[in-house]
Backbone as CSV, one residue per row, in Angstrom:
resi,resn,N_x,N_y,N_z,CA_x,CA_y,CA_z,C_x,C_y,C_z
1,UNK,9.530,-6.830,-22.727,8.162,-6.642,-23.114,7.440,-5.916,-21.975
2,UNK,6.372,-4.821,-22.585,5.902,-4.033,-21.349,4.584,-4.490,-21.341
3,UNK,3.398,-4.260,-20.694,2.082,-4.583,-20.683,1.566,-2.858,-20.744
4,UNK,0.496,-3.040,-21.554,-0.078,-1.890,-21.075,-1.168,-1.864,-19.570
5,UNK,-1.032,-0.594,-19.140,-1.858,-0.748,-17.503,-2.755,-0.303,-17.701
6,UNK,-3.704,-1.508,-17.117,-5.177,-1.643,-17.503,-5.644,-1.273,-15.945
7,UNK,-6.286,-0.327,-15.873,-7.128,-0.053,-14.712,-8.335,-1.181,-14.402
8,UNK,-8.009,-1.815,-12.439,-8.611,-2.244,-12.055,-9.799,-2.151,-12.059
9,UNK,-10.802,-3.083,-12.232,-12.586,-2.945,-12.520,-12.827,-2.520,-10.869
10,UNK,-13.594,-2.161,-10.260,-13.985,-2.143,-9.209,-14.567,-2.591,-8.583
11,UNK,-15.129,-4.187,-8.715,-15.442,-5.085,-8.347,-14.529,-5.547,-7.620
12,UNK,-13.347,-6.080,-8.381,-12.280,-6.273,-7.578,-11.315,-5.617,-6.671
13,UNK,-11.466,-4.510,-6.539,-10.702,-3.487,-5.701,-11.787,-3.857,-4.486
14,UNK,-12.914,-3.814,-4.636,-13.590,-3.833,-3.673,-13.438,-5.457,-2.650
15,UNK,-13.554,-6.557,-3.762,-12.942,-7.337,-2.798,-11.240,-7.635,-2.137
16,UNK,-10.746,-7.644,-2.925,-9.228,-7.477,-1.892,-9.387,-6.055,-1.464
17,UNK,-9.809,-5.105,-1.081,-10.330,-4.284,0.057,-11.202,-5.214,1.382
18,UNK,-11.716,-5.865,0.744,-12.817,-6.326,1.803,-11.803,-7.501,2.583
19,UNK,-10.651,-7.866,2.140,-9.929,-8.882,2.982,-8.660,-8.243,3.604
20,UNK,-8.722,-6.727,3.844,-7.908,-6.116,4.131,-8.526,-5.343,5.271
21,UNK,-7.938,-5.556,6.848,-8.644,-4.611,7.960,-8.821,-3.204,7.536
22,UNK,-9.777,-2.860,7.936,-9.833,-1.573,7.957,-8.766,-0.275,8.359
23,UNK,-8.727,-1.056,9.533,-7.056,-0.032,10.571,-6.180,-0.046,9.444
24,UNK,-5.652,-1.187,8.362,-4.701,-1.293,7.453,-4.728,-0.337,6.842
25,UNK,-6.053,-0.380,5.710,-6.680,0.467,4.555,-6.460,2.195,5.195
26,UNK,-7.155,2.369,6.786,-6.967,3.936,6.920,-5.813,4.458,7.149
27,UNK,-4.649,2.988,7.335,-3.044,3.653,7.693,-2.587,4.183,6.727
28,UNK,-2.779,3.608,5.356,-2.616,3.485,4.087,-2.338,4.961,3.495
29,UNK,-3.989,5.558,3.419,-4.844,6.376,3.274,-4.065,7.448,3.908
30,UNK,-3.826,7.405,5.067,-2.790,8.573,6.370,-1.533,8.678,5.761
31,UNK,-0.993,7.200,5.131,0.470,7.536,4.649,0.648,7.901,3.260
32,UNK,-0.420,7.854,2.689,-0.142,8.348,1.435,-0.342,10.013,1.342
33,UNK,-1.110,10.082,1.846,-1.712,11.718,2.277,-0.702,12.516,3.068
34,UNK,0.258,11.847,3.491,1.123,12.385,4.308,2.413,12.796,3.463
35,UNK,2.640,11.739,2.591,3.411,11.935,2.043,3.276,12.678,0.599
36,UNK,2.386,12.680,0.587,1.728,14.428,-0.682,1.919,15.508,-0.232
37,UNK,1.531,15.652,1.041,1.516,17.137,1.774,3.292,17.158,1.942
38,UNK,4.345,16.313,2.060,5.473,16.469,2.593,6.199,17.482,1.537
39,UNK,6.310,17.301,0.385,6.759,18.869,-0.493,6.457,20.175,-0.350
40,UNK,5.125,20.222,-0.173,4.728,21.535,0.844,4.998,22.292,1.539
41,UNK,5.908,20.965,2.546,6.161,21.389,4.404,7.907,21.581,4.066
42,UNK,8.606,21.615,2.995,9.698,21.523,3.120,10.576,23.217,3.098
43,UNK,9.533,23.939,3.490,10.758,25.188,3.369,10.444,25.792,4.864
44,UNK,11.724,27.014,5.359,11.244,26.970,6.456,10.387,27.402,7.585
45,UNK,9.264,27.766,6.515,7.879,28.297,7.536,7.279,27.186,7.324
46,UNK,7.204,25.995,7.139,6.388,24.945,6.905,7.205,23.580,8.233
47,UNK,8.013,23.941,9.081,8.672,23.224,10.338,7.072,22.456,10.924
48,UNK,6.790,23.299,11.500,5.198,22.769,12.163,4.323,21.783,11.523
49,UNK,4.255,21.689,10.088,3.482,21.203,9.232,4.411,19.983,8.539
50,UNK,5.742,19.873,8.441,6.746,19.156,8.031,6.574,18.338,9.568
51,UNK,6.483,18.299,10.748,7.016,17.496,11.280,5.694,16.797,12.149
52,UNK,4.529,17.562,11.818,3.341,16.795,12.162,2.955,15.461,10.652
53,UNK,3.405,16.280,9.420,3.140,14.824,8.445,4.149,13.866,9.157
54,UNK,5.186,13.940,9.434,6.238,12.993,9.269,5.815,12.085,10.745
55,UNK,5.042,13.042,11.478,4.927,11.907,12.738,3.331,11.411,12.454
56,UNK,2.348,11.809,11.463,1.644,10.795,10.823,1.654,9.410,9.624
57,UNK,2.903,9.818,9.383,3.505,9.076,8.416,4.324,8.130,9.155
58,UNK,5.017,8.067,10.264,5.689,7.073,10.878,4.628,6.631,12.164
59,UNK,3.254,6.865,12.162,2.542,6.045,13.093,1.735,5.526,11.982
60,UNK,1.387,5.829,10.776,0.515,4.899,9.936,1.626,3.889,9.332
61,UNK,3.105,3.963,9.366,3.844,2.973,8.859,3.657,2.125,9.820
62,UNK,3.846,1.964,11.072,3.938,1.369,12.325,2.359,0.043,11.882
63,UNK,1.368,0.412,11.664,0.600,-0.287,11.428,0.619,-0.749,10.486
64,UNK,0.574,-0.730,8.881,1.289,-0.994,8.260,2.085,-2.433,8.481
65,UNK,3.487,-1.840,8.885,4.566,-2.806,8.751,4.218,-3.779,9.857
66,UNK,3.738,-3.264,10.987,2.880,-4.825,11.042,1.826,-5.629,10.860
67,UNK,1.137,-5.359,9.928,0.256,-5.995,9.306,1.033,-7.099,7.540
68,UNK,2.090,-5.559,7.356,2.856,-6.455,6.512,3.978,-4.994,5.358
69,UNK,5.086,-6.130,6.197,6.343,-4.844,6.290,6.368,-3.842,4.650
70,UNK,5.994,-4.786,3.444,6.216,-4.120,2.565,4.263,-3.576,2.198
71,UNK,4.351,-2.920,2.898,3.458,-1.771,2.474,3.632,-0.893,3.050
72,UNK,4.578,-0.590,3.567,5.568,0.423,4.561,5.321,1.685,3.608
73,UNK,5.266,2.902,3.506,4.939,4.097,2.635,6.641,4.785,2.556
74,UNK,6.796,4.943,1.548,7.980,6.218,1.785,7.972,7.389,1.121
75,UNK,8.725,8.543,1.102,8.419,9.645,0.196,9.007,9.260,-1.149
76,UNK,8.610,9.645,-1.734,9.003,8.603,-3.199,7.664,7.717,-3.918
77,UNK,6.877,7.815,-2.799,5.860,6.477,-3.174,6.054,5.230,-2.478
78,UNK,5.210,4.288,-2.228,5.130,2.776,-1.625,6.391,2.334,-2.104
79,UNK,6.733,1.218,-1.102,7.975,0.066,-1.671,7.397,-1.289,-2.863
């Protein structure tokens, strides 16, 4: 059985946001963004731009995974 996906009201996004540090929320934000731009950076005039996402993407995991390992970002999407 599937559910259909009902988009969060924003009331509530806003509070489990509000019990979530900030530093968390902007690592988040860095690793998801990082990992959008990473298809981009993959041919080879894009070296410079491929390896500055990837070292924003492994310092916003770093915070992240210690705040709490599975929100770790990967290319693919979150775990």
């Amino acid at each position: 059985m599937t559910f259909p996906k009902v988009p969060m009201p924003d009331g509530v996004a806003v509070r489990i946001g509000a019990q979530i540090p900030e530093r968390v929320l902007l690592a988040e934000k860095a690793a998801t963004d990082a990992v959008d731009e990473l298809p981009a950076c993959l041919g080879p005039e894009g070296r410079e731009a491929l390896a500055r996402s990837l070292n924003i993407l492994a310092a916003a995991n770093k915070t992240l995974a210690a705040y709490n390992p599975g929100l770790i970002v990967r290319f693919g999407g979150a775990r």
